[in-house]
């Protein structure tokens, strides 16, 4: 590939291969983590990502994956920068991401949850991703990772992770 011979749509297509290491069904585009793709003057690419929450260790993996992938496609230089403002929110998750999360057994964040504190008091019912029952209970604020809370379904008694709204 010649330097600078790429277009943003093509690059977005390549970046579909970069997944959240914690939730491998979600691409960084599903997550809303991928913010922009810009050309550098030498034909390279600057990729801007916004971390899902500050200090999320997955971000190091994601930025290394982006760099490795684009270099392997012949991009001469790759810059990955983190943009912290505006802050990522679960509202940036795509509709597809919600479906993928549920299929993966993780309850997606409940929409319309402007009042994020409500999520922690369990005032918003979190439907079970397995049987859709709303009879669920919070077991722990922290699930398999800090980004998720652990719930249990009282209908099918399966435990599940809830992708909580937090950064
Ligand atoms: Zn259930």
GROMACS .gro file of C-alpha atoms and ligand atoms in nm:
model
  168
    1UNK     CA    1   0.000   0.000   0.000
    2UNK     CA    2   0.118   0.348  -0.084
    3UNK     CA    3   0.148   0.596   0.199
    4UNK     CA    4  -0.177   0.777   0.251
    5UNK     CA    5  -0.361   0.541   0.017
    6UNK     CA    6  -0.644   0.458   0.249
    7UNK     CA    7  -0.988   0.588   0.318
    8UNK     CA    8  -1.163   0.619   0.653
    9UNK     CA    9  -1.436   0.370   0.564
   10UNK     CA   10  -1.179   0.106   0.480
   11UNK     CA   11  -0.995   0.175   0.804
   12UNK     CA   12  -1.321   0.146   0.999
   13UNK     CA   13  -1.372  -0.191   0.834
   14UNK     CA   14  -1.028  -0.307   0.947
   15UNK     CA   15  -1.093  -0.182   1.297
   16UNK     CA   16  -1.397  -0.410   1.326
   17UNK     CA   17  -1.133  -0.668   1.419
   18UNK     CA   18  -1.047  -0.479   1.739
   19UNK     CA   19  -1.263  -0.611   2.021
   20UNK     CA   20  -1.306  -0.532   2.384
   21UNK     CA   21  -1.073  -0.785   2.552
   22UNK     CA   22  -1.324  -0.824   2.835
   23UNK     CA   23  -1.628  -0.867   2.610
   24UNK     CA   24  -1.490  -1.018   2.288
   25UNK     CA   25  -1.823  -0.996   2.106
   26UNK     CA   26  -1.807  -0.617   2.111
   27UNK     CA   27  -1.597  -0.418   1.869
   28UNK     CA   28  -1.458  -0.081   1.972
   29UNK     CA   29  -1.713   0.067   1.733
   30UNK     CA   30  -2.000  -0.113   1.909
   31UNK     CA   31  -1.871   0.028   2.236
   32UNK     CA   32  -1.845   0.382   2.104
   33UNK     CA   33  -1.481   0.379   2.211
   34UNK     CA   34  -1.361   0.460   1.857
   35UNK     CA   35  -1.407   0.835   1.820
   36UNK     CA   36  -1.221   0.942   1.508
   37UNK     CA   37  -0.978   0.846   1.236
   38UNK     CA   38  -0.760   1.123   1.095
   39UNK     CA   39  -0.487   1.141   0.837
   40UNK     CA   40  -0.136   1.237   0.942
   41UNK     CA   41   0.076   1.442   0.703
   42UNK     CA   42   0.305   1.145   0.632
   43UNK     CA   43   0.019   0.918   0.524
   44UNK     CA   44  -0.021   0.769   0.869
   45UNK     CA   45  -0.330   0.753   1.083
   46UNK     CA   46  -0.427   0.907   1.412
   47UNK     CA   47  -0.696   0.711   1.593
   48UNK     CA   48  -0.877   0.874   1.882
   49UNK     CA   49  -1.036   0.651   2.142
   50UNK     CA   50  -1.227   0.734   2.458
   51UNK     CA   51  -1.183   0.492   2.747
   52UNK     CA   52  -1.500   0.334   2.878
   53UNK     CA   53  -1.394   0.435   3.224
   54UNK     CA   54  -1.081   0.589   3.362
   55UNK     CA   55  -0.809   0.341   3.436
   56UNK     CA   56  -0.979   0.061   3.247
   57UNK     CA   57  -0.690  -0.181   3.181
   58UNK     CA   58  -0.861  -0.297   2.861
   59UNK     CA   59  -0.764   0.033   2.700
   60UNK     CA   60  -0.395  -0.056   2.685
   61UNK     CA   61  -0.479  -0.376   2.505
   62UNK     CA   62  -0.715  -0.196   2.269
   63UNK     CA   63  -0.465   0.072   2.174
   64UNK     CA   64  -0.190  -0.189   2.120
   65UNK     CA   65  -0.430  -0.392   1.902
   66UNK     CA   66  -0.518  -0.087   1.691
   67UNK     CA   67  -0.152  -0.003   1.641
   68UNK     CA   68  -0.055  -0.359   1.551
   69UNK     CA   69  -0.346  -0.398   1.310
   70UNK     CA   70  -0.289  -0.073   1.121
   71UNK     CA   71   0.086  -0.124   1.096
   72UNK     CA   72   0.018  -0.472   0.955
   73UNK     CA   73  -0.198  -0.308   0.686
   74UNK     CA   74   0.101  -0.103   0.573
   75UNK     CA   75   0.010   0.226   0.742
   76UNK     CA   76   0.349   0.395   0.794
   77UNK     CA   77   0.275   0.560   1.127
   78UNK     CA   78  -0.003   0.502   1.375
   79UNK     CA   79  -0.088   0.728   1.663
   80UNK     CA   80  -0.347   0.622   1.915
   81UNK     CA   81  -0.460   0.897   2.146
   82UNK     CA   82  -0.708   0.890   2.429
   83UNK     CA   83  -0.969   1.160   2.453
   84UNK     CA   84  -1.124   1.193   2.797
   85UNK     CA   85  -1.365   1.472   2.713
   86UNK     CA   86  -1.648   1.432   2.649
   87UNK     CA   87  -1.651   1.137   2.883
   88UNK     CA   88  -1.769   0.802   2.754
   89UNK     CA   89  -2.114   0.699   2.864
   90UNK     CA   90  -2.307   0.380   2.809
   91UNK     CA   91  -2.533   0.586   2.581
   92UNK     CA   92  -2.258   0.552   2.322
   93UNK     CA   93  -2.313   0.178   2.299
   94UNK     CA   94  -2.471   0.097   1.965
   95UNK     CA   95  -2.807  -0.077   1.939
   96UNK     CA   96  -2.614  -0.373   1.801
   97UNK     CA   97  -2.394  -0.368   2.111
   98UNK     CA   98  -2.702  -0.405   2.331
   99UNK     CA   99  -2.811  -0.713   2.135
  100UNK     CA  100  -2.463  -0.863   2.138
  101UNK     CA  101  -2.428  -0.810   2.512
  102UNK     CA  102  -2.756  -0.983   2.581
  103UNK     CA  103  -2.665  -1.272   2.352
  104UNK     CA  104  -2.336  -1.297   2.542
  105UNK     CA  105  -2.528  -1.330   2.870
  106UNK     CA  106  -2.460  -0.978   2.995
  107UNK     CA  107  -2.752  -0.748   3.068
  108UNK     CA  108  -2.701  -0.430   2.864
  109UNK     CA  109  -2.725  -0.094   3.041
  110UNK     CA  110  -3.082   0.019   3.080
  111UNK     CA  111  -3.158   0.309   2.851
  112UNK     CA  112  -3.296   0.635   2.971
  113UNK     CA  113  -3.089   0.604   3.282
  114UNK     CA  114  -2.988   0.967   3.306
  115UNK     CA  115  -2.982   0.931   3.680
  116UNK     CA  116  -2.694   0.688   3.706
  117UNK     CA  117  -2.718   0.657   4.080
  118UNK     CA  118  -3.051   0.482   4.030
  119UNK     CA  119  -2.866   0.191   3.876
  120UNK     CA  120  -2.685   0.125   4.196
  121UNK     CA  121  -2.987   0.127   4.416
  122UNK     CA  122  -3.143  -0.129   4.184
  123UNK     CA  123  -3.435   0.109   4.135
  124UNK     CA  124  -3.416   0.030   3.765
  125UNK     CA  125  -3.507  -0.334   3.706
  126UNK     CA  126  -3.237  -0.514   3.512
  127UNK     CA  127  -3.395  -0.786   3.298
  128UNK     CA  128  -3.229  -1.128   3.304
  129UNK     CA  129  -3.043  -1.183   2.974
  130UNK     CA  130  -3.131  -1.553   2.989
  131UNK     CA  131  -3.507  -1.560   3.054
  132UNK     CA  132  -3.597  -1.186   3.036
  133UNK     CA  133  -3.746  -1.195   3.384
  134UNK     CA  134  -3.734  -0.865   3.568
  135UNK     CA  135  -3.722  -1.045   3.901
  136UNK     CA  136  -3.352  -0.997   3.947
  137UNK     CA  137  -3.140  -0.888   4.237
  138UNK     CA  138  -2.806  -0.720   4.277
  139UNK     CA  139  -2.552  -0.956   4.431
  140UNK     CA  140  -2.241  -0.742   4.410
  141UNK     CA  141  -2.147  -0.403   4.268
  142UNK     CA  142  -1.854  -0.576   4.103
  143UNK     CA  143  -1.895  -0.866   3.863
  144UNK     CA  144  -1.628  -1.038   3.659
  145UNK     CA  145  -1.469  -0.694   3.603
  146UNK     CA  146  -1.505  -0.353   3.764
  147UNK     CA  147  -1.716  -0.243   3.465
  148UNK     CA  148  -1.989  -0.489   3.554
  149UNK     CA  149  -2.214  -0.566   3.846
  150UNK     CA  150  -2.318  -0.916   3.944
  151UNK     CA  151  -2.689  -0.993   3.945
  152UNK     CA  152  -2.890  -1.305   4.003
  153UNK     CA  153  -3.218  -1.392   3.843
  154UNK     CA  154  -3.486  -1.503   4.086
  155UNK     CA  155  -3.686  -1.670   3.808
  156UNK     CA  156  -3.422  -1.895   3.651
  157UNK     CA  157  -3.170  -1.853   3.936
  158UNK     CA  158  -2.887  -1.788   3.689
  159UNK     CA  159  -2.626  -1.531   3.787
  160UNK     CA  160  -2.539  -1.270   3.523
  161UNK     CA  161  -2.327  -0.964   3.471
  162UNK     CA  162  -2.483  -0.625   3.422
  163UNK     CA  163  -2.287  -0.375   3.213
  164UNK     CA  164  -2.319  -0.083   3.448
  165UNK     CA  165  -2.311   0.283   3.373
  166UNK     CA  166  -1.988   0.400   3.522
  167UNK     CA  167  -1.668   0.562   3.423
  168LIG    ZN1  168  -3.348  -1.555   3.433
   0.00000   0.00000   0.00000
